[in-house]
Amino acid sequence: MATKLDKKPVVSVDHSHWPFGKRNYIMFAVAVAVTVLGFILLGAGDITFAPVLLVAGYCVLMPIAIFIRDKSADPESQEPVDSSR
């Protein structure tokens, strides 16, 4: 006797949503600006403030720009639209 296989429903995943929002790009622009300023100061011979800017740009600001969650870009945080109005 053949047994019936339980088929689970197929869940579709929306891959068209980009996970980065406006806040991510602003933070990334600030990180790039701080990093570029650090390289400019390093090229000018500053060996005290330039490394601080480079570490802040690479190790602090860029990870913040990647990991920060923008609520407007997050589809799970948006409330459903009431179409009865």
PDB file of C-alpha atoms in Angstrom:
ATOM      1  CA  MET A   1       0.000   0.000   0.000  1.00  0.00           C
ATOM      2  CA  ALA A   2       1.403   3.384  -0.978  1.00  0.00           C
ATOM      3  CA  THR A   3       1.555   6.138   1.614  1.00  0.00           C
ATOM      4  CA  LYS A   4       0.670   9.700   0.812  1.00  0.00           C
ATOM      5  CA  LEU A   5       3.584  12.091   1.172  1.00  0.00           C
ATOM      6  CA  ASP A   6       2.905  15.239   3.160  1.00  0.00           C
ATOM      7  CA  LYS A   7       3.716  18.176   0.925  1.00  0.00           C
ATOM      8  CA  LYS A   8       4.616  21.409   2.638  1.00  0.00           C
ATOM      9  CA  PRO A   9       3.554  24.672   1.038  1.00  0.00           C
ATOM     10  CA  VAL A  10       6.228  26.420  -0.960  1.00  0.00           C
ATOM     11  CA  VAL A  11       7.242  29.725   0.584  1.00  0.00           C
ATOM     12  CA  SER A  12       8.275  32.343  -1.930  1.00  0.00           C
ATOM     13  CA  VAL A  13      11.083  34.682  -0.981  1.00  0.00           C
ATOM     14  CA  ASP A  14      11.152  38.211  -2.352  1.00  0.00           C
ATOM     15  CA  HIS A  15      14.739  38.838  -3.476  1.00  0.00           C
ATOM     16  CA  SER A  16      13.934  42.166  -5.108  1.00  0.00           C
ATOM     17  CA  HIS A  17      14.184  44.116  -1.827  1.00  0.00           C
ATOM     18  CA  TRP A  18      17.513  45.848  -1.203  1.00  0.00           C
ATOM     19  CA  PRO A  19      18.400  45.714   2.516  1.00  0.00           C
ATOM     20  CA  PHE A  20      20.044  49.148   2.663  1.00  0.00           C
ATOM     21  CA  GLY A  21      18.131  52.357   3.163  1.00  0.00           C
ATOM     22  CA  LYS A  22      18.868  56.055   3.174  1.00  0.00           C
ATOM     23  CA  ARG A  23      20.505  55.966   6.628  1.00  0.00           C
ATOM     24  CA  ASN A  24      22.911  53.238   5.477  1.00  0.00           C
ATOM     25  CA  TYR A  25      24.094  55.279   2.505  1.00  0.00           C
ATOM     26  CA  ILE A  26      24.499  58.453   4.588  1.00  0.00           C
ATOM     27  CA  MET A  27      26.558  56.573   7.189  1.00  0.00           C
ATOM     28  CA  PHE A  28      28.630  54.937   4.462  1.00  0.00           C
ATOM     29  CA  ALA A  29      29.316  58.358   2.872  1.00  0.00           C
ATOM     30  CA  VAL A  30      30.445  59.692   6.265  1.00  0.00           C
ATOM     31  CA  ALA A  31      32.694  56.646   6.734  1.00  0.00           C
ATOM     32  CA  VAL A  32      34.262  57.118   3.310  1.00  0.00           C
ATOM     33  CA  ALA A  33      34.779  60.848   3.956  1.00  0.00           C
ATOM     34  CA  VAL A  34      36.466  60.183   7.315  1.00  0.00           C
ATOM     35  CA  THR A  35      38.661  57.499   5.758  1.00  0.00           C
ATOM     36  CA  VAL A  36      39.685  59.724   2.836  1.00  0.00           C
ATOM     37  CA  LEU A  37      40.462  62.565   5.248  1.00  0.00           C
ATOM     38  CA  GLY A  38      42.607  60.128   7.245  1.00  0.00           C
ATOM     39  CA  PHE A  39      44.583  59.166   4.132  1.00  0.00           C
ATOM     40  CA  ILE A  40      45.016  62.825   3.156  1.00  0.00           C
ATOM     41  CA  LEU A  41      46.357  63.670   6.608  1.00  0.00           C
ATOM     42  CA  LEU A  42      48.588  60.604   6.545  1.00  0.00           C
ATOM     43  CA  GLY A  43      50.003  61.696   3.201  1.00  0.00           C
ATOM     44  CA  ALA A  44      50.650  65.162   4.637  1.00  0.00           C
ATOM     45  CA  GLY A  45      52.776  63.636   7.377  1.00  0.00           C
ATOM     46  CA  ASP A  46      50.378  63.655  10.339  1.00  0.00           C
ATOM     47  CA  ILE A  47      51.071  60.489  12.321  1.00  0.00           C
ATOM     48  CA  THR A  48      48.869  61.257  15.319  1.00  0.00           C
ATOM     49  CA  PHE A  49      45.358  62.154  14.106  1.00  0.00           C
ATOM     50  CA  ALA A  50      45.375  60.318  10.744  1.00  0.00           C
ATOM     51  CA  PRO A  51      45.500  56.785  12.219  1.00  0.00           C
ATOM     52  CA  VAL A  52      42.644  57.680  14.569  1.00  0.00           C
ATOM     53  CA  LEU A  53      40.516  58.743  11.600  1.00  0.00           C
ATOM     54  CA  LEU A  54      41.446  55.636   9.630  1.00  0.00           C
ATOM     55  CA  VAL A  55      40.564  53.288  12.482  1.00  0.00           C
ATOM     56  CA  ALA A  56      37.327  55.183  13.126  1.00  0.00           C
ATOM     57  CA  GLY A  57      36.407  55.033   9.445  1.00  0.00           C
ATOM     58  CA  TYR A  58      37.256  51.384   8.836  1.00  0.00           C
ATOM     59  CA  CYS A  59      36.506  49.747  12.188  1.00  0.00           C
ATOM     60  CA  VAL A  60      33.625  51.826  13.541  1.00  0.00           C
ATOM     61  CA  LEU A  61      31.730  53.785  10.905  1.00  0.00           C
ATOM     62  CA  MET A  62      31.724  51.281   8.033  1.00  0.00           C
ATOM     63  CA  PRO A  63      30.387  48.400  10.172  1.00  0.00           C
ATOM     64  CA  ILE A  64      27.758  50.752  11.589  1.00  0.00           C
ATOM     65  CA  ALA A  65      26.766  51.693   8.027  1.00  0.00           C
ATOM     66  CA  ILE A  66      26.372  48.015   7.142  1.00  0.00           C
ATOM     67  CA  PHE A  67      24.597  46.777  10.259  1.00  0.00           C
ATOM     68  CA  ILE A  68      22.299  49.715  11.030  1.00  0.00           C
ATOM     69  CA  ARG A  69      18.640  48.948  10.337  1.00  0.00           C
ATOM     70  CA  ASP A  70      16.620  51.532   8.454  1.00  0.00           C
ATOM     71  CA  LYS A  71      12.998  51.177   9.525  1.00  0.00           C
ATOM     72  CA  SER A  72      11.668  52.678   6.288  1.00  0.00           C
ATOM     73  CA  ALA A  73      13.572  50.088   4.211  1.00  0.00           C
ATOM     74  CA  ASP A  74      12.599  47.138   6.423  1.00  0.00           C
ATOM     75  CA  PRO A  75       9.493  45.423   4.983  1.00  0.00           C
ATOM     76  CA  GLU A  76       8.768  43.555   8.243  1.00  0.00           C
ATOM     77  CA  SER A  77       8.514  46.781  10.238  1.00  0.00           C
ATOM     78  CA  GLN A  78       5.981  48.417   7.952  1.00  0.00           C
ATOM     79  CA  GLU A  79       2.389  48.236   9.031  1.00  0.00           C
ATOM     80  CA  PRO A  80      -0.138  46.784   6.614  1.00  0.00           C
ATOM     81  CA  VAL A  81      -2.101  49.301   4.603  1.00  0.00           C
ATOM     82  CA  ASP A  82      -5.804  49.472   5.455  1.00  0.00           C
ATOM     83  CA  SER A  83      -7.599  49.486   2.105  1.00  0.00           C
ATOM     84  CA  SER A  84     -11.059  49.934   3.619  1.00  0.00           C
ATOM     85  CA  ARG A  85     -10.646  53.714   3.976  1.00  0.00           C
TER      86      ARG A  85
END
